[in-house]
Amino acid sequence: MKTRRKLARLGVSVPALALGLALCFAFFTPANKLWSASAQVTSPNGSYGILLNQWIDANGTTSALLAVLNFDGAGNITGTYTLVGQTYNVLTGTLTGTYSGNPDGSNTANLSLDLGATVTAVVTLTDGGAGLQFMATGGTGIQPGHVVTGSGRIQSAQGSMPAGSYGLLLNRWPDANNGPQGIFGVVNLDGAGNATGSYTAAGPGVGPAPISGTFTGAYSINPDSTGSLTLNLDIGATSKYAIAITEGGAGVLMLQTEGNGGGLNHVTSGTARLQ
């Protein structure tokens, strides 16, 4: 009663005070929290480009997979993939599968690759459905103790040629035969299949200090927004990448499939983002 009387003398009613506190709470709540509450999406629906990497295991091996997963909104998955295996062999093909929701808002996906392997994974959406996080948990394609994780972004305007300047970051994954290596750069795609740019590389096999230079190249895109990108570096090296275009051209997922015009002896993957 005393408190109510004091408030009354100040000209503030209890309902008005409660409303003011509620408005203050909303004001001080971060905008991203308010957005996530209103835009939460838990079930995939659409096509996503994904890039997965197997972390080095006890035998010193690693691998990587670039894929497009098409979620139909009714629990079915189709897609294509490029896989760089533990012996640096490159495999391409198609996949099918199913997915279902879990009580925590994540999803379980079961994939069957046309090479005969299966993969079970947990998948969760981010950014209101624009992003996807992925971790393999089982299947015949995952050996016990292997850790395979990655992420993806939604696709749109499939088949269109990306154009613009992209910030590029690639990583050579360390294994029994290779140390880590990083490649940073800017790649300019002209929308007509030509690429130019610059790079800085650091790590074993490069030298005690990073090296920098320029490159030219070419790229092509398939109807499902997968494709290939070839880079010719000024030091005489040529490398080829399988790519998947995401977000209508805002992102590029990359997995190396050829080195210096021939086979691979390492696993290198990364991303490029539109500047």
mmCIF file of C-alpha atoms in Angstrom:
data_model
loop_
_atom_site.group_PDB
_atom_site.id
_atom_site.type_symbol
_atom_site.label_atom_id
_atom_site.label_comp_id
_atom_site.label_asym_id
_atom_site.label_seq_id
_atom_site.Cartn_x
_atom_site.Cartn_y
_atom_site.Cartn_z
ATOM 1 C CA MET A 1 0.000 0.000 0.000
ATOM 2 C CA LYS A 2 2.828 2.425 0.868
ATOM 3 C CA THR A 3 4.476 1.775 -2.468
ATOM 4 C CA ARG A 4 1.209 2.365 -4.337
ATOM 5 C CA ARG A 5 0.707 5.647 -2.438
ATOM 6 C CA LYS A 6 4.230 6.808 -3.298
ATOM 7 C CA LEU A 7 3.646 6.013 -6.945
ATOM 8 C CA ALA A 8 0.319 7.777 -6.861
ATOM 9 C CA ARG A 9 2.003 10.904 -5.416
ATOM 10 C CA LEU A 10 4.498 10.752 -8.317
ATOM 11 C CA GLY A 11 1.647 10.549 -10.799
ATOM 12 C CA VAL A 12 2.568 7.026 -12.001
ATOM 13 C CA SER A 13 0.036 4.186 -11.986
ATOM 14 C CA VAL A 14 1.046 0.551 -11.495
ATOM 15 C CA PRO A 15 -0.304 -0.516 -14.949
ATOM 16 C CA ALA A 16 1.581 2.335 -16.614
ATOM 17 C CA LEU A 17 4.780 1.370 -14.817
ATOM 18 C CA ALA A 18 4.406 -2.266 -15.949
ATOM 19 C CA LEU A 19 3.891 -1.143 -19.553
ATOM 20 C CA GLY A 20 6.957 1.088 -19.366
ATOM 21 C CA LEU A 21 9.123 -1.735 -18.057
ATOM 22 C CA ALA A 22 7.896 -4.016 -20.831
ATOM 23 C CA LEU A 23 8.767 -1.432 -23.456
ATOM 24 C CA CYS A 24 12.200 -0.913 -21.906
ATOM 25 C CA PHE A 25 12.831 -4.657 -21.985
ATOM 26 C CA ALA A 26 11.897 -4.789 -25.657
ATOM 27 C CA PHE A 27 14.155 -1.788 -26.372
ATOM 28 C CA PHE A 28 17.173 -3.362 -24.725
ATOM 29 C CA THR A 29 16.602 -6.818 -26.268
ATOM 30 C CA PRO A 30 19.119 -7.276 -29.098
ATOM 31 C CA ALA A 31 17.532 -7.002 -32.520
ATOM 32 C CA ASN A 32 18.902 -10.379 -33.587
ATOM 33 C CA LYS A 33 17.078 -12.033 -30.676
ATOM 34 C CA LEU A 34 13.789 -10.474 -31.723
ATOM 35 C CA TRP A 35 14.398 -11.511 -35.351
ATOM 36 C CA SER A 36 15.250 -15.106 -34.494
ATOM 37 C CA ALA A 37 12.088 -15.434 -32.446
ATOM 38 C CA SER A 38 9.940 -14.290 -35.350
ATOM 39 C CA ALA A 39 11.819 -15.946 -38.236
ATOM 40 C CA GLN A 40 12.719 -19.360 -36.828
ATOM 41 C CA VAL A 41 12.642 -22.065 -39.485
ATOM 42 C CA THR A 42 13.395 -25.685 -38.568
ATOM 43 C CA SER A 43 12.556 -27.799 -41.634
ATOM 44 C CA PRO A 44 14.683 -27.478 -44.802
ATOM 45 C CA ASN A 45 12.848 -26.650 -48.001
ATOM 46 C CA GLY A 46 14.821 -25.820 -51.127
ATOM 47 C CA SER A 47 18.269 -26.419 -52.597
ATOM 48 C CA TYR A 48 21.428 -25.960 -50.533
ATOM 49 C CA GLY A 49 25.073 -26.063 -51.534
ATOM 50 C CA ILE A 50 27.100 -27.751 -48.777
ATOM 51 C CA LEU A 51 30.805 -28.296 -48.137
ATOM 52 C CA LEU A 52 31.903 -31.013 -45.687
ATOM 53 C CA ASN A 53 35.389 -31.819 -44.433
ATOM 54 C CA GLN A 54 36.641 -34.876 -42.574
ATOM 55 C CA TRP A 55 39.047 -33.866 -39.838
ATOM 56 C CA ILE A 56 42.376 -35.726 -39.755
ATOM 57 C CA ASP A 57 42.038 -39.138 -38.098
ATOM 58 C CA ALA A 58 44.428 -41.447 -36.236
ATOM 59 C CA ASN A 59 45.794 -42.698 -39.575
ATOM 60 C CA GLY A 60 46.560 -39.188 -40.761
ATOM 61 C CA THR A 61 43.896 -39.121 -43.480
ATOM 62 C CA THR A 62 41.218 -36.614 -44.409
ATOM 63 C CA SER A 63 38.597 -36.116 -47.135
ATOM 64 C CA ALA A 64 36.029 -33.572 -48.344
ATOM 65 C CA LEU A 65 32.663 -33.495 -50.064
ATOM 66 C CA LEU A 66 30.937 -30.752 -52.052
ATOM 67 C CA ALA A 67 27.242 -31.341 -52.740
ATOM 68 C CA VAL A 68 23.903 -29.839 -53.630
ATOM 69 C CA LEU A 69 21.038 -31.131 -51.485
ATOM 70 C CA ASN A 70 17.478 -30.563 -52.691
ATOM 71 C CA PHE A 71 14.941 -30.744 -49.827
ATOM 72 C CA ASP A 72 11.392 -31.063 -51.204
ATOM 73 C CA GLY A 73 9.601 -29.923 -48.038
ATOM 74 C CA ALA A 74 7.974 -33.351 -47.639
ATOM 75 C CA GLY A 75 10.899 -35.352 -46.221
ATOM 76 C CA ASN A 76 12.733 -36.306 -49.425
ATOM 77 C CA ILE A 77 16.244 -35.363 -50.617
ATOM 78 C CA THR A 78 17.919 -35.555 -54.025
ATOM 79 C CA GLY A 79 21.239 -34.134 -55.100
ATOM 80 C CA THR A 80 24.679 -34.357 -56.686
ATOM 81 C CA TYR A 81 28.142 -34.531 -55.149
ATOM 82 C CA THR A 82 31.889 -34.367 -55.723
ATOM 83 C CA LEU A 83 33.993 -36.349 -53.247
ATOM 84 C CA VAL A 84 37.764 -36.202 -52.702
ATOM 85 C CA GLY A 85 38.575 -39.403 -50.821
ATOM 86 C CA GLN A 86 41.309 -40.377 -48.401
ATOM 87 C CA THR A 87 43.595 -41.471 -51.255
ATOM 88 C CA TYR A 88 42.906 -38.169 -53.092
ATOM 89 C CA ASN A 89 40.671 -39.942 -55.598
ATOM 90 C CA VAL A 90 37.880 -37.789 -57.042
ATOM 91 C CA LEU A 91 34.367 -39.241 -57.347
ATOM 92 C CA THR A 92 31.209 -37.592 -58.677
ATOM 93 C CA GLY A 93 27.630 -38.817 -58.688
ATOM 94 C CA THR A 94 24.089 -38.465 -57.401
ATOM 95 C CA LEU A 95 22.370 -39.080 -54.086
ATOM 96 C CA THR A 96 18.910 -39.584 -52.657
ATOM 97 C CA GLY A 97 17.618 -39.618 -49.107
ATOM 98 C CA THR A 98 15.068 -38.643 -46.497
ATOM 99 C CA TYR A 99 14.915 -36.198 -43.597
ATOM 100 C CA SER A 100 12.722 -35.717 -40.559
ATOM 101 C CA GLY A 101 12.433 -33.237 -37.709
ATOM 102 C CA ASN A 102 13.663 -33.761 -34.150
ATOM 103 C CA PRO A 103 12.133 -32.380 -30.917
ATOM 104 C CA ASP A 104 14.997 -29.887 -30.474
ATOM 105 C CA GLY A 105 14.359 -28.236 -33.851
ATOM 106 C CA SER A 106 17.151 -30.041 -35.694
ATOM 107 C CA ASN A 107 16.671 -32.651 -38.429
ATOM 108 C CA THR A 108 18.020 -36.129 -39.107
ATOM 109 C CA ALA A 109 19.030 -36.819 -42.710
ATOM 110 C CA ASN A 110 19.719 -40.236 -44.235
ATOM 111 C CA LEU A 111 21.599 -40.072 -47.539
ATOM 112 C CA SER A 112 22.355 -42.837 -50.059
ATOM 113 C CA LEU A 113 25.119 -42.141 -52.587
ATOM 114 C CA ASP A 114 25.096 -43.915 -55.934
ATOM 115 C CA LEU A 115 28.546 -45.360 -55.184
ATOM 116 C CA GLY A 116 26.895 -47.558 -52.533
ATOM 117 C CA ALA A 117 27.709 -45.592 -49.369
ATOM 118 C CA THR A 118 25.211 -44.220 -46.870
ATOM 119 C CA VAL A 119 25.516 -41.261 -44.514
ATOM 120 C CA THR A 120 23.377 -40.383 -41.500
ATOM 121 C CA ALA A 121 23.656 -36.809 -40.258
ATOM 122 C CA VAL A 122 22.146 -34.206 -37.982
ATOM 123 C CA VAL A 123 21.192 -30.993 -39.736
ATOM 124 C CA THR A 124 20.011 -27.654 -38.411
ATOM 125 C CA LEU A 125 18.941 -24.488 -40.200
ATOM 126 C CA THR A 126 20.263 -21.000 -39.407
ATOM 127 C CA ASP A 127 19.508 -17.437 -40.512
ATOM 128 C CA GLY A 128 15.804 -18.073 -40.975
ATOM 129 C CA GLY A 129 16.471 -20.985 -43.314
ATOM 130 C CA ALA A 130 19.255 -19.399 -45.404
ATOM 131 C CA GLY A 131 22.018 -21.424 -43.741
ATOM 132 C CA LEU A 132 22.544 -25.055 -42.844
ATOM 133 C CA GLN A 133 24.872 -26.779 -40.335
ATOM 134 C CA PHE A 134 25.736 -30.437 -40.904
ATOM 135 C CA MET A 135 27.485 -33.192 -38.923
ATOM 136 C CA ALA A 136 27.718 -36.844 -39.981
ATOM 137 C CA THR A 137 26.847 -39.318 -37.223
ATOM 138 C CA GLY A 138 26.910 -42.695 -38.975
ATOM 139 C CA GLY A 139 26.369 -44.736 -42.109
ATOM 140 C CA THR A 140 28.590 -47.021 -44.160
ATOM 141 C CA GLY A 141 30.434 -44.020 -45.597
ATOM 142 C CA ILE A 142 31.593 -42.866 -42.154
ATOM 143 C CA GLN A 143 34.171 -44.963 -40.355
ATOM 144 C CA PRO A 144 34.046 -45.177 -36.530
ATOM 145 C CA GLY A 145 35.828 -42.239 -34.953
ATOM 146 C CA HIS A 146 35.697 -40.037 -38.057
ATOM 147 C CA VAL A 147 34.541 -36.454 -37.597
ATOM 148 C CA VAL A 148 32.842 -34.988 -40.685
ATOM 149 C CA THR A 149 31.318 -31.522 -40.343
ATOM 150 C CA GLY A 150 30.443 -28.569 -42.531
ATOM 151 C CA SER A 151 27.900 -25.980 -43.508
ATOM 152 C CA GLY A 152 25.829 -24.850 -46.445
ATOM 153 C CA ARG A 153 23.868 -21.940 -47.867
ATOM 154 C CA ILE A 154 20.623 -21.859 -49.765
ATOM 155 C CA GLN A 155 20.666 -21.526 -53.547
ATOM 156 C CA SER A 156 18.503 -19.299 -55.712
ATOM 157 C CA ALA A 157 18.352 -18.450 -59.408
ATOM 158 C CA GLN A 158 19.913 -21.814 -60.183
ATOM 159 C CA GLY A 159 21.996 -22.017 -63.338
ATOM 160 C CA SER A 160 22.758 -18.304 -63.593
ATOM 161 C CA MET A 161 26.362 -17.192 -64.130
ATOM 162 C CA PRO A 162 27.850 -15.471 -61.068
ATOM 163 C CA ALA A 163 29.602 -12.152 -61.671
ATOM 164 C CA GLY A 164 31.580 -9.728 -59.523
ATOM 165 C CA SER A 165 34.576 -9.629 -57.221
ATOM 166 C CA TYR A 166 34.829 -12.293 -54.521
ATOM 167 C CA GLY A 167 36.995 -12.581 -51.434
ATOM 168 C CA LEU A 168 38.569 -16.044 -51.536
ATOM 169 C CA LEU A 169 39.874 -18.243 -48.717
ATOM 170 C CA LEU A 170 41.044 -21.841 -49.271
ATOM 171 C CA ASN A 171 42.611 -24.282 -46.819
ATOM 172 C CA ARG A 172 44.785 -27.300 -47.561
ATOM 173 C CA TRP A 173 43.835 -29.800 -44.883
ATOM 174 C CA PRO A 174 46.817 -31.385 -43.117
ATOM 175 C CA ASP A 175 47.242 -35.154 -43.269
ATOM 176 C CA ALA A 176 50.028 -37.728 -43.102
ATOM 177 C CA ASN A 177 51.558 -36.367 -46.317
ATOM 178 C CA ASN A 178 50.843 -32.635 -46.132
ATOM 179 C CA GLY A 179 51.099 -29.744 -43.752
ATOM 180 C CA PRO A 180 48.437 -27.034 -43.594
ATOM 181 C CA GLN A 181 48.384 -24.327 -46.237
ATOM 182 C CA GLY A 182 46.237 -21.252 -46.719
ATOM 183 C CA ILE A 183 45.373 -19.390 -49.908
ATOM 184 C CA PHE A 184 43.847 -15.929 -49.646
ATOM 185 C CA GLY A 185 42.797 -13.885 -52.642
ATOM 186 C CA VAL A 186 40.335 -11.897 -54.686
ATOM 187 C CA VAL A 187 38.778 -13.518 -57.765
ATOM 188 C CA ASN A 188 36.920 -11.480 -60.368
ATOM 189 C CA LEU A 189 34.233 -13.319 -62.373
ATOM 190 C CA ASP A 190 33.079 -11.441 -65.473
ATOM 191 C CA GLY A 191 29.748 -13.249 -65.959
ATOM 192 C CA ALA A 192 30.920 -14.697 -69.281
ATOM 193 C CA GLY A 193 33.149 -17.498 -67.985
ATOM 194 C CA ASN A 194 36.433 -15.633 -67.432
ATOM 195 C CA ALA A 195 38.281 -15.212 -64.137
ATOM 196 C CA THR A 196 41.156 -12.981 -63.038
ATOM 197 C CA GLY A 197 42.539 -12.169 -59.628
ATOM 198 C CA SER A 198 45.333 -12.122 -57.089
ATOM 199 C CA TYR A 199 46.435 -14.475 -54.312
ATOM 200 C CA THR A 200 48.628 -14.839 -51.241
ATOM 201 C CA ALA A 201 49.659 -18.343 -50.162
ATOM 202 C CA ALA A 202 51.272 -19.401 -46.888
ATOM 203 C CA GLY A 203 52.409 -22.686 -45.355
ATOM 204 C CA PRO A 204 54.648 -25.690 -46.040
ATOM 205 C CA GLY A 205 55.573 -26.050 -49.694
ATOM 206 C CA VAL A 206 55.352 -22.301 -50.223
ATOM 207 C CA GLY A 207 58.413 -21.089 -48.333
ATOM 208 C CA PRO A 208 59.409 -19.531 -45.045
ATOM 209 C CA ALA A 209 57.411 -16.450 -46.045
ATOM 210 C CA PRO A 210 54.082 -16.155 -47.901
ATOM 211 C CA ILE A 211 54.120 -15.621 -51.657
ATOM 212 C CA SER A 212 51.798 -13.394 -53.666
ATOM 213 C CA GLY A 213 50.868 -13.177 -57.320
ATOM 214 C CA THR A 214 48.110 -13.078 -59.904
ATOM 215 C CA PHE A 215 46.061 -15.589 -61.879
ATOM 216 C CA THR A 216 43.734 -15.916 -64.842
ATOM 217 C CA GLY A 217 41.202 -18.632 -65.456
ATOM 218 C CA ALA A 218 37.808 -19.807 -66.644
ATOM 219 C CA TYR A 219 34.585 -21.097 -65.099
ATOM 220 C CA SER A 220 31.343 -22.772 -66.152
ATOM 221 C CA ILE A 221 28.010 -23.364 -64.416
ATOM 222 C CA ASN A 222 25.497 -26.246 -64.675
ATOM 223 C CA PRO A 223 21.692 -25.955 -64.358
ATOM 224 C CA ASP A 224 21.869 -26.977 -60.655
ATOM 225 C CA SER A 225 24.413 -24.199 -59.922
ATOM 226 C CA THR A 226 27.337 -26.601 -59.622
ATOM 227 C CA GLY A 227 30.255 -26.087 -61.972
ATOM 228 C CA SER A 228 34.016 -25.849 -62.332
ATOM 229 C CA LEU A 229 36.664 -23.147 -61.942
ATOM 230 C CA THR A 230 40.207 -23.382 -63.343
ATOM 231 C CA LEU A 231 42.932 -21.019 -62.107
ATOM 232 C CA ASN A 232 46.267 -20.481 -63.872
ATOM 233 C CA LEU A 233 48.739 -18.950 -61.428
ATOM 234 C CA ASP A 234 51.603 -16.735 -62.569
ATOM 235 C CA ILE A 235 54.112 -19.160 -60.994
ATOM 236 C CA GLY A 236 53.184 -21.787 -63.588
ATOM 237 C CA ALA A 237 50.755 -23.838 -61.459
ATOM 238 C CA THR A 238 47.224 -24.717 -62.594
ATOM 239 C CA SER A 239 44.452 -25.908 -60.297
ATOM 240 C CA LYS A 240 40.856 -26.929 -60.945
ATOM 241 C CA TYR A 241 37.936 -26.759 -58.515
ATOM 242 C CA ALA A 242 34.436 -28.160 -58.330
ATOM 243 C CA ILE A 243 32.185 -25.292 -57.258
ATOM 244 C CA ALA A 244 28.633 -24.732 -56.031
ATOM 245 C CA ILE A 245 27.031 -21.298 -56.282
ATOM 246 C CA THR A 246 24.858 -20.195 -53.350
ATOM 247 C CA GLU A 247 22.528 -17.297 -52.542
ATOM 248 C CA GLY A 248 21.997 -16.342 -56.164
ATOM 249 C CA GLY A 249 25.694 -15.679 -56.707
ATOM 250 C CA ALA A 250 26.655 -14.185 -53.353
ATOM 251 C CA GLY A 251 28.690 -17.249 -52.347
ATOM 252 C CA VAL A 252 30.872 -19.910 -53.963
ATOM 253 C CA LEU A 253 31.811 -23.231 -52.320
ATOM 254 C CA MET A 254 35.047 -24.740 -53.676
ATOM 255 C CA LEU A 255 36.735 -28.160 -53.621
ATOM 256 C CA GLN A 256 39.963 -28.790 -55.526
ATOM 257 C CA THR A 257 39.777 -31.704 -57.976
ATOM 258 C CA GLU A 258 43.012 -31.279 -59.988
ATOM 259 C CA GLY A 259 46.461 -29.918 -59.192
ATOM 260 C CA ASN A 260 48.850 -28.494 -61.794
ATOM 261 C CA GLY A 261 46.830 -30.074 -64.585
ATOM 262 C CA GLY A 262 46.925 -33.586 -63.111
ATOM 263 C CA GLY A 263 45.899 -35.656 -60.098
ATOM 264 C CA LEU A 264 45.715 -34.559 -56.492
ATOM 265 C CA ASN A 265 48.031 -35.259 -53.571
ATOM 266 C CA HIS A 266 46.150 -33.242 -50.965
ATOM 267 C CA VAL A 267 42.654 -32.079 -49.922
ATOM 268 C CA THR A 268 41.945 -28.361 -50.379
ATOM 269 C CA SER A 269 38.588 -26.646 -49.938
ATOM 270 C CA GLY A 270 37.138 -23.266 -49.046
ATOM 271 C CA THR A 271 34.735 -20.477 -49.908
ATOM 272 C CA ALA A 272 34.470 -17.220 -51.781
ATOM 273 C CA ARG A 273 32.052 -14.407 -50.922
ATOM 274 C CA LEU A 274 30.877 -11.502 -53.051
ATOM 275 C CA GLN A 275 32.485 -8.216 -52.076
#
